[in-house]
Amino acid sequence: MSLTAISANLSSTKLILPVAVFGLMLGLTGCNNSSTPAEGVDAEAGTEQSSTEQEVATNDDATAAGGQTVTIYSSRNEQLIKPLLDRYTEQTGVKIELVTDKTGPLMARLQAEGKNTPADMLLTVDAGNLWQAAEQGLLQPVSSTILEANVPAKYRDPKGQWTGLSLRARTIFYDPSKVSADQLSTYADLADPKWKGKLCLRTSKKVYNQSLVASMMEHLGEEKTEQVIRGWVDNLATDVFSDDTNLLEAIAAGQCEVGIANSYYYGRLLDEKPNFPVKIFWANQGTTGTHVNISGAGVVTGSDNPDGALKLMEWLSSDEAQGLYASADKEFPVKAGIDESEMLKSWGPFKQDDISVQKFGELQTKAIQMMDKAGYK
Ligand code: FE
């Protein structure tokens, strides 16, 4: 793979490599390749695993005519995001430098670098992370009629510091040999004693679960949410998992009967194993709707090229880029009216939770404290 992992300071050790080969991957579901580094761990450079490596890739074959380089600090799976960025370079001539690491280290770097940062854009997952970055002053407000037109307000920061670019549903998965869909209903119902010894959960350290619990706090109130979490913990079939893929495989292996995971992990498993023996269930359809979160981006406060970063963000919200997100990564477009992939369509339509995703950030600290108090590891 045309990537170079470095652990030295980026600004003094930029390694520039031609990566035209990535353009060839556009038609492929690159993230499903079994050689994907993040395979079996996380689609993104997740927040709970530690790593000191930083990966830098530059599409240096781009013509210089397109103007200034846009440097992205990204926690997204490089194989997923690089084809989109290469397409942008092909169309505009704008060179992109992609620095890939976990969200936490990237934010620490932005903090340390301040106005000297080479970064123009932060690209990451989960509104909880983007909200944190904005809280720390790492992102600057932007105003864009294109983003306002393409991205519903509930998936954007009201102050314009970040925007959603794709959607992922965090919902219920089950073993159809032991559970029928009519036994399932809500996230809260998984706290019922009927699921004792049958539930699998990912760790509460993962921001995805912090955001899910934040949404429950908003809908159910704190007292009820704490009861639900205690019920979940009582019902666990085994220790919490470090990632969603292992959790889904545990359901397939009969270790548990139900669990909660992000939809795209399931999609990738189905790509590899079309007969993967786990079914998806859209949670909370009779109540608040299935929990939906974003991947997204913001313009870095210390950016030398904020206009270039904003133009790229606008392009990522375009019909073409939105279609690529949906087909390559099993994510849902954030823009309305974009065709979903055949696999996503096969899961059927569902009602999304209408909550504004900034709430996940606002309630994150409380959610973490509550999960800790309730014994959810
Ligand atoms: Fe993920």
Short mmCIF file of C-alpha atoms and ligand atoms in Angstrom, two decimals:
data_model
loop_
_atom_site.label_atom_id
_atom_site.label_comp_id
_atom_site.label_asym_id
_atom_site.label_seq_id
_atom_site.Cartn_x
_atom_site.Cartn_y
_atom_site.Cartn_z
CA MET A 1 0.00 0.00 0.00
CA SER A 2 1.32 3.41 -0.94
CA LEU A 3 1.29 4.67 2.56
CA THR A 4 4.12 5.60 4.77
CA ALA A 5 3.77 5.32 8.48
CA ILE A 6 5.87 7.72 10.42
CA SER A 7 6.16 8.51 14.06
CA ALA A 8 8.30 11.58 13.73
CA ASN A 9 7.04 15.12 13.65
CA LEU A 10 4.93 15.55 10.54
CA SER A 11 6.04 19.04 9.64
CA SER A 12 9.65 17.98 9.40
CA THR A 13 9.02 14.58 7.84
CA LYS A 14 6.41 14.93 5.15
CA LEU A 15 6.79 11.95 2.88
CA ILE A 16 5.25 12.48 -0.48
CA LEU A 17 4.11 9.53 -2.51
CA PRO A 18 2.23 9.17 -5.76
CA VAL A 19 -1.05 7.50 -5.04
CA ALA A 20 -2.75 7.46 -8.43
CA VAL A 21 -3.51 3.81 -7.76
CA PHE A 22 -6.19 4.88 -5.30
CA GLY A 23 -8.20 6.31 -8.15
CA LEU A 24 -8.63 2.75 -9.38
CA MET A 25 -10.37 1.84 -6.16
CA LEU A 26 -13.32 4.12 -6.76
CA GLY A 27 -15.47 1.38 -8.14
CA LEU A 28 -14.49 -1.03 -5.40
CA THR A 29 -15.77 -1.38 -1.91
CA GLY A 30 -12.26 -0.83 -0.68
CA CYS A 31 -13.15 -0.89 2.98
CA ASN A 32 -14.25 -4.49 2.67
CA ASN A 33 -10.93 -5.75 1.47
CA SER A 34 -9.60 -8.26 3.95
CA SER A 35 -6.23 -6.53 3.88
CA THR A 36 -7.71 -3.29 5.15
CA PRO A 37 -5.63 -2.33 8.20
CA ALA A 38 -8.69 -1.34 10.20
CA GLU A 39 -10.54 -4.50 9.21
CA GLY A 40 -11.99 -6.24 12.20
CA VAL A 41 -11.09 -3.35 14.43
CA ASP A 42 -12.94 -0.25 13.38
CA ALA A 43 -13.92 1.56 10.27
CA GLU A 44 -12.33 4.63 11.65
CA ALA A 45 -9.18 5.14 13.55
CA GLY A 46 -11.24 4.64 16.70
CA THR A 47 -10.86 6.60 19.85
CA GLU A 48 -10.40 3.86 22.40
CA GLN A 49 -7.47 2.10 20.83
CA SER A 50 -4.10 3.72 21.17
CA SER A 51 -1.62 4.20 18.41
CA THR A 52 1.32 6.50 17.98
CA GLU A 53 1.68 6.01 14.25
CA GLN A 54 0.68 8.72 11.88
CA GLU A 55 0.05 7.97 8.27
CA VAL A 56 0.65 10.56 5.63
CA ALA A 57 -0.39 10.25 2.03
CA THR A 58 -0.22 12.94 -0.57
CA ASN A 59 -1.67 12.89 -4.04
CA ASP A 60 1.40 14.56 -5.39
CA ASP A 61 0.59 13.69 -8.98
CA ALA A 62 -2.08 16.36 -8.93
CA THR A 63 -1.38 19.34 -11.10
CA ALA A 64 -0.21 22.36 -9.22
CA ALA A 65 -2.57 24.50 -11.27
CA GLY A 66 -5.43 23.90 -8.87
CA GLY A 67 -4.04 26.22 -6.26
CA GLN A 68 -3.21 25.72 -2.63
CA THR A 69 -2.97 22.34 -0.98
CA VAL A 70 -5.68 21.30 1.48
CA THR A 71 -4.26 19.39 4.44
CA ILE A 72 -6.68 17.10 6.24
CA TYR A 73 -6.28 15.60 9.69
CA SER A 74 -8.47 12.53 9.40
CA SER A 75 -9.50 9.71 11.70
CA ARG A 76 -11.34 7.96 8.91
CA ASN A 77 -10.23 4.73 7.30
CA GLU A 78 -7.83 5.88 4.59
CA GLN A 79 -8.96 3.27 2.10
CA LEU A 80 -12.47 4.60 2.43
CA ILE A 81 -11.80 8.29 2.15
CA LYS A 82 -8.86 8.44 -0.24
CA PRO A 83 -10.81 7.55 -3.41
CA LEU A 84 -13.19 10.44 -2.74
CA LEU A 85 -10.32 12.86 -2.24
CA ASP A 86 -8.57 11.64 -5.37
CA ARG A 87 -11.73 12.27 -7.34
CA TYR A 88 -11.78 15.83 -6.01
CA THR A 89 -8.17 16.34 -7.08
CA GLU A 90 -8.93 14.96 -10.53
CA GLN A 91 -11.77 17.42 -10.94
CA THR A 92 -10.18 20.53 -9.45
CA GLY A 93 -6.41 20.06 -9.51
CA VAL A 94 -6.35 20.87 -5.79
CA LYS A 95 -3.68 18.84 -4.03
CA ILE A 96 -4.67 17.14 -0.79
CA GLU A 97 -2.46 15.97 2.03
CA LEU A 98 -4.07 13.41 4.25
CA VAL A 99 -2.78 12.81 7.77
CA THR A 100 -4.47 9.81 9.38
CA ASP A 101 -4.51 9.09 13.10
CA LYS A 102 -6.98 8.51 15.93
CA THR A 103 -9.29 11.39 16.79
CA GLY A 104 -7.78 12.03 20.23
CA PRO A 105 -4.18 12.40 19.05
CA LEU A 106 -5.26 14.55 16.09
CA MET A 107 -7.10 16.92 18.40
CA ALA A 108 -4.10 17.04 20.76
CA ARG A 109 -1.91 17.91 17.81
CA LEU A 110 -4.22 20.69 16.66
CA GLN A 111 -4.19 22.03 20.20
CA ALA A 112 -0.38 21.95 20.39
CA GLU A 113 0.18 23.36 16.90
CA GLY A 114 -2.28 26.23 17.27
CA LYS A 115 -1.99 28.74 14.48
CA ASN A 116 1.12 26.99 13.17
CA THR A 117 -0.80 23.86 12.25
CA PRO A 118 -0.47 22.60 8.68
CA ALA A 119 -4.06 21.31 8.94
CA ASP A 120 -6.96 22.96 7.13
CA MET A 121 -9.70 20.44 7.85
CA LEU A 122 -10.54 17.94 10.59
CA LEU A 123 -12.37 14.90 9.24
CA THR A 124 -13.73 12.49 11.83
CA VAL A 125 -16.71 10.46 13.00
CA ASP A 126 -19.41 11.07 15.55
CA ALA A 127 -21.00 14.37 16.47
CA GLY A 128 -19.59 13.82 19.96
CA ASN A 129 -16.04 14.14 18.60
CA LEU A 130 -16.80 17.12 16.37
CA TRP A 131 -18.56 18.86 19.23
CA GLN A 132 -15.50 18.29 21.43
CA ALA A 133 -13.20 19.72 18.77
CA ALA A 134 -15.38 22.82 18.51
CA GLU A 135 -15.51 23.15 22.31
CA GLN A 136 -11.72 23.15 22.39
CA GLY A 137 -11.62 26.00 19.89
CA LEU A 138 -10.04 23.83 17.19
CA LEU A 139 -12.66 24.59 14.52
CA GLN A 140 -13.79 27.89 13.04
CA PRO A 141 -17.32 28.86 12.08
CA VAL A 142 -18.06 28.94 8.37
CA SER A 143 -21.10 29.99 6.44
CA SER A 144 -22.03 28.10 3.29
CA THR A 145 -25.27 28.17 1.36
CA ILE A 146 -24.16 24.93 -0.33
CA LEU A 147 -23.78 23.07 2.98
CA GLU A 148 -27.02 24.59 4.23
CA ALA A 149 -28.79 23.34 1.11
CA ASN A 150 -27.23 19.85 1.12
CA VAL A 151 -27.03 18.98 4.81
CA PRO A 152 -30.13 19.09 7.03
CA ALA A 153 -29.72 21.47 9.99
CA LYS A 154 -29.97 18.65 12.55
CA TYR A 155 -26.69 17.24 11.17
CA ARG A 156 -24.79 20.54 11.37
CA ASP A 157 -23.41 22.67 14.19
CA PRO A 158 -25.74 25.66 14.63
CA LYS A 159 -22.63 27.87 14.80
CA GLY A 160 -21.22 26.44 11.56
CA GLN A 161 -18.11 24.91 13.14
CA TRP A 162 -18.73 21.43 11.74
CA THR A 163 -21.03 19.61 9.38
CA GLY A 164 -22.16 16.03 8.90
CA LEU A 165 -21.11 14.40 5.62
CA SER A 166 -22.50 10.88 6.00
CA LEU A 167 -24.91 9.03 8.26
CA ARG A 168 -24.70 5.79 10.18
CA ALA A 169 -27.44 4.06 12.11
CA ARG A 170 -26.66 2.47 15.48
CA THR A 171 -29.28 -0.18 15.89
CA ILE A 172 -30.17 -3.67 17.11
CA PHE A 173 -28.84 -6.90 15.57
CA TYR A 174 -30.08 -10.39 16.41
CA ASP A 175 -29.64 -14.10 15.85
CA PRO A 176 -32.71 -15.14 13.83
CA SER A 177 -32.33 -18.77 14.90
CA LYS A 178 -33.13 -17.74 18.48
CA VAL A 179 -34.98 -14.43 18.26
CA SER A 180 -37.82 -13.26 16.07
CA ALA A 181 -38.18 -9.64 15.04
CA ASP A 182 -41.49 -9.29 16.84
CA GLN A 183 -39.69 -9.84 20.17
CA LEU A 184 -37.65 -6.70 19.54
CA SER A 185 -38.67 -3.06 19.89
CA THR A 186 -36.43 -0.45 21.54
CA TYR A 187 -32.92 0.04 22.92
CA ALA A 188 -34.55 0.38 26.34
CA ASP A 189 -36.33 -2.97 25.96
CA LEU A 190 -32.92 -4.68 25.84
CA ALA A 191 -32.80 -3.91 29.58
CA ASP A 192 -35.78 -6.21 30.19
CA PRO A 193 -34.91 -9.35 32.21
CA LYS A 194 -36.13 -11.49 29.30
CA TRP A 195 -32.73 -10.74 27.67
CA LYS A 196 -30.70 -11.87 30.71
CA GLY A 197 -27.46 -13.48 29.56
CA LYS A 198 -28.32 -12.79 25.93
CA LEU A 199 -27.08 -9.25 25.24
CA CYS A 200 -23.76 -8.17 23.72
CA LEU A 201 -22.54 -4.58 23.97
CA ARG A 202 -19.47 -2.69 22.88
CA THR A 203 -17.52 -0.80 25.54
CA SER A 204 -18.96 2.42 26.95
CA LYS A 205 -15.56 4.00 26.20
CA LYS A 206 -16.53 4.22 22.55
CA VAL A 207 -18.02 7.55 21.57
CA TYR A 208 -20.73 5.78 19.54
CA ASN A 209 -22.24 4.42 22.76
CA GLN A 210 -21.75 7.71 24.57
CA SER A 211 -23.79 9.40 21.83
CA LEU A 212 -26.47 6.71 21.91
CA VAL A 213 -26.81 7.08 25.69
CA ALA A 214 -26.85 10.89 25.33
CA SER A 215 -29.81 10.56 22.94
CA MET A 216 -31.60 8.31 25.43
CA MET A 217 -31.01 10.85 28.19
CA GLU A 218 -32.60 13.49 26.00
CA HIS A 219 -35.62 11.31 25.17
CA LEU A 220 -36.15 9.30 28.36
CA GLY A 221 -34.67 11.55 31.04
CA GLU A 222 -31.73 10.73 33.28
CA GLU A 223 -33.48 8.47 35.78
CA LYS A 224 -35.03 6.18 33.20
CA THR A 225 -31.83 6.07 31.14
CA GLU A 226 -29.80 5.01 34.17
CA GLN A 227 -32.29 2.20 34.82
CA VAL A 228 -31.90 1.07 31.22
CA ILE A 229 -28.13 1.01 31.42
CA ARG A 230 -28.24 -0.99 34.66
CA GLY A 231 -30.59 -3.43 32.92
CA TRP A 232 -28.25 -3.74 29.94
CA VAL A 233 -25.33 -4.50 32.25
CA ASP A 234 -27.42 -7.12 34.09
CA ASN A 235 -28.28 -8.76 30.78
CA LEU A 236 -24.77 -9.01 29.34
CA ALA A 237 -23.87 -12.41 27.95
CA THR A 238 -20.16 -11.70 28.18
CA ASP A 239 -17.64 -8.88 28.70
CA VAL A 240 -18.10 -5.76 26.59
CA PHE A 241 -16.47 -5.81 23.15
CA SER A 242 -13.78 -3.47 21.87
CA ASP A 243 -15.40 -3.16 18.45
CA ASP A 244 -18.65 -3.69 16.60
CA THR A 245 -17.37 -6.31 14.16
CA ASN A 246 -16.37 -8.69 16.97
CA LEU A 247 -19.73 -8.08 18.57
CA LEU A 248 -21.63 -9.01 15.40
CA GLU A 249 -19.46 -12.11 14.99
CA ALA A 250 -20.28 -13.08 18.58
CA ILE A 251 -23.98 -12.99 17.71
CA ALA A 252 -23.26 -15.12 14.63
CA ALA A 253 -21.30 -17.58 16.79
CA GLY A 254 -24.16 -17.96 19.27
CA GLN A 255 -22.37 -16.21 22.12
CA CYS A 256 -25.26 -13.79 22.45
CA GLU A 257 -28.66 -13.33 20.83
CA VAL A 258 -28.96 -9.56 20.52
CA GLY A 259 -26.61 -6.59 20.40
CA ILE A 260 -26.18 -2.98 19.31
CA ALA A 261 -23.84 -1.97 16.48
CA ASN A 262 -23.38 0.49 13.62
CA SER A 263 -25.03 -0.45 10.35
CA TYR A 264 -21.94 -0.22 8.11
CA TYR A 265 -20.03 -2.87 10.07
CA TYR A 266 -22.87 -5.25 9.34
CA GLY A 267 -22.81 -4.20 5.67
CA ARG A 268 -19.12 -4.99 5.38
CA LEU A 269 -19.58 -8.40 7.01
CA LEU A 270 -22.39 -9.14 4.55
CA ASP A 271 -20.10 -8.16 1.67
CA GLU A 272 -17.56 -10.72 2.84
CA LYS A 273 -20.08 -13.35 3.90
CA PRO A 274 -23.43 -12.96 2.11
CA ASN A 275 -24.94 -15.64 4.38
CA PHE A 276 -23.74 -14.01 7.59
CA PRO A 277 -26.35 -15.36 10.04
CA VAL A 278 -27.32 -12.12 11.79
CA LYS A 279 -30.27 -9.85 11.05
CA ILE A 280 -30.70 -6.10 11.41
CA PHE A 281 -33.63 -4.62 13.31
CA TRP A 282 -34.53 -0.94 13.17
CA ALA A 283 -34.85 0.12 16.80
CA ASN A 284 -37.46 2.49 18.24
CA GLN A 285 -39.67 2.56 15.16
CA GLY A 286 -42.79 2.92 17.31
CA THR A 287 -41.22 5.65 19.41
CA THR A 288 -38.36 8.09 18.75
CA GLY A 289 -36.76 6.44 15.71
CA THR A 290 -33.42 4.70 15.22
CA HIS A 291 -30.32 6.48 16.55
CA VAL A 292 -28.42 8.07 13.67
CA ASN A 293 -25.01 9.70 13.95
CA ILE A 294 -22.71 11.41 11.47
CA SER A 295 -19.24 11.39 10.11
CA GLY A 296 -18.28 14.95 9.37
CA ALA A 297 -15.74 17.71 9.11
CA GLY A 298 -14.86 21.23 10.15
CA VAL A 299 -12.42 23.93 9.08
CA VAL A 300 -9.45 24.09 11.45
CA THR A 301 -9.04 27.37 13.37
CA GLY A 302 -5.37 27.75 12.47
CA SER A 303 -5.86 26.89 8.79
CA ASP A 304 -3.89 28.82 6.16
CA ASN A 305 -6.40 27.78 3.52
CA PRO A 306 -9.88 27.90 5.06
CA ASP A 307 -11.50 28.63 1.69
CA GLY A 308 -9.93 25.52 0.20
CA ALA A 309 -11.11 23.43 3.15
CA LEU A 310 -14.64 24.78 2.86
CA LYS A 311 -14.77 24.13 -0.90
CA LEU A 312 -13.74 20.53 -0.29
CA MET A 313 -16.38 20.14 2.44
CA GLU A 314 -18.97 21.52 0.04
CA TRP A 315 -17.89 19.04 -2.62
CA LEU A 316 -18.13 16.17 -0.12
CA SER A 317 -21.79 17.12 0.34
CA SER A 318 -22.41 17.03 -3.43
CA ASP A 319 -24.47 14.38 -5.19
CA GLU A 320 -21.39 12.67 -6.59
CA ALA A 321 -19.49 12.42 -3.29
CA GLN A 322 -22.62 11.46 -1.37
CA GLY A 323 -23.24 8.61 -3.78
CA LEU A 324 -19.68 7.40 -3.26
CA TYR A 325 -20.06 7.39 0.52
CA ALA A 326 -23.16 5.29 0.19
CA SER A 327 -21.74 2.75 -2.22
CA ALA A 328 -18.21 2.42 -0.86
CA ASP A 329 -18.81 2.43 2.86
CA LYS A 330 -22.39 1.25 3.46
CA GLU A 331 -23.06 4.61 5.05
CA PHE A 332 -26.19 6.60 4.37
CA PRO A 333 -26.00 9.85 2.42
CA VAL A 334 -26.53 12.94 4.54
CA LYS A 335 -28.10 14.69 1.54
CA ALA A 336 -31.69 13.84 0.72
CA GLY A 337 -32.55 12.28 -2.62
CA ILE A 338 -29.28 10.37 -3.16
CA ASP A 339 -29.66 6.76 -4.18
CA GLU A 340 -28.61 4.36 -1.46
CA SER A 341 -26.69 1.23 -2.36
CA GLU A 342 -28.62 -1.97 -3.09
CA MET A 343 -27.57 -3.41 0.24
CA LEU A 344 -28.83 -0.43 2.21
CA LYS A 345 -32.10 -0.55 0.30
CA SER A 346 -32.43 -4.24 1.15
CA TRP A 347 -32.53 -3.35 4.85
CA GLY A 348 -35.73 -1.41 4.24
CA PRO A 349 -36.73 2.13 5.11
CA PHE A 350 -36.70 3.25 8.72
CA LYS A 351 -37.65 6.20 10.84
CA GLN A 352 -34.60 8.11 12.04
CA ASP A 353 -34.36 9.79 15.39
CA ASP A 354 -35.00 13.45 14.70
CA ILE A 355 -32.72 14.73 17.46
CA SER A 356 -30.14 17.38 16.59
CA VAL A 357 -26.78 15.56 16.77
CA GLN A 358 -25.10 18.42 18.65
CA LYS A 359 -26.97 17.08 21.72
CA PHE A 360 -24.61 14.09 21.69
CA GLY A 361 -21.77 16.45 22.44
CA GLU A 362 -23.64 18.57 24.94
CA LEU A 363 -24.65 15.51 26.98
CA GLN A 364 -21.46 13.51 26.50
CA THR A 365 -19.91 14.16 29.91
CA LYS A 366 -23.16 13.31 31.69
CA ALA A 367 -23.54 10.16 29.58
CA ILE A 368 -20.03 8.99 30.46
CA GLN A 369 -20.62 9.65 34.17
CA MET A 370 -23.92 7.81 34.08
CA MET A 371 -22.51 4.75 32.32
CA ASP A 372 -19.68 4.64 34.83
CA LYS A 373 -22.09 4.93 37.76
CA ALA A 374 -24.27 2.16 36.33
CA GLY A 375 -21.34 -0.22 36.01
CA TYR A 376 -21.19 -0.19 32.20
CA LYS A 377 -17.49 -0.73 31.45
FE FE B 1 -16.87 3.02 13.09
#
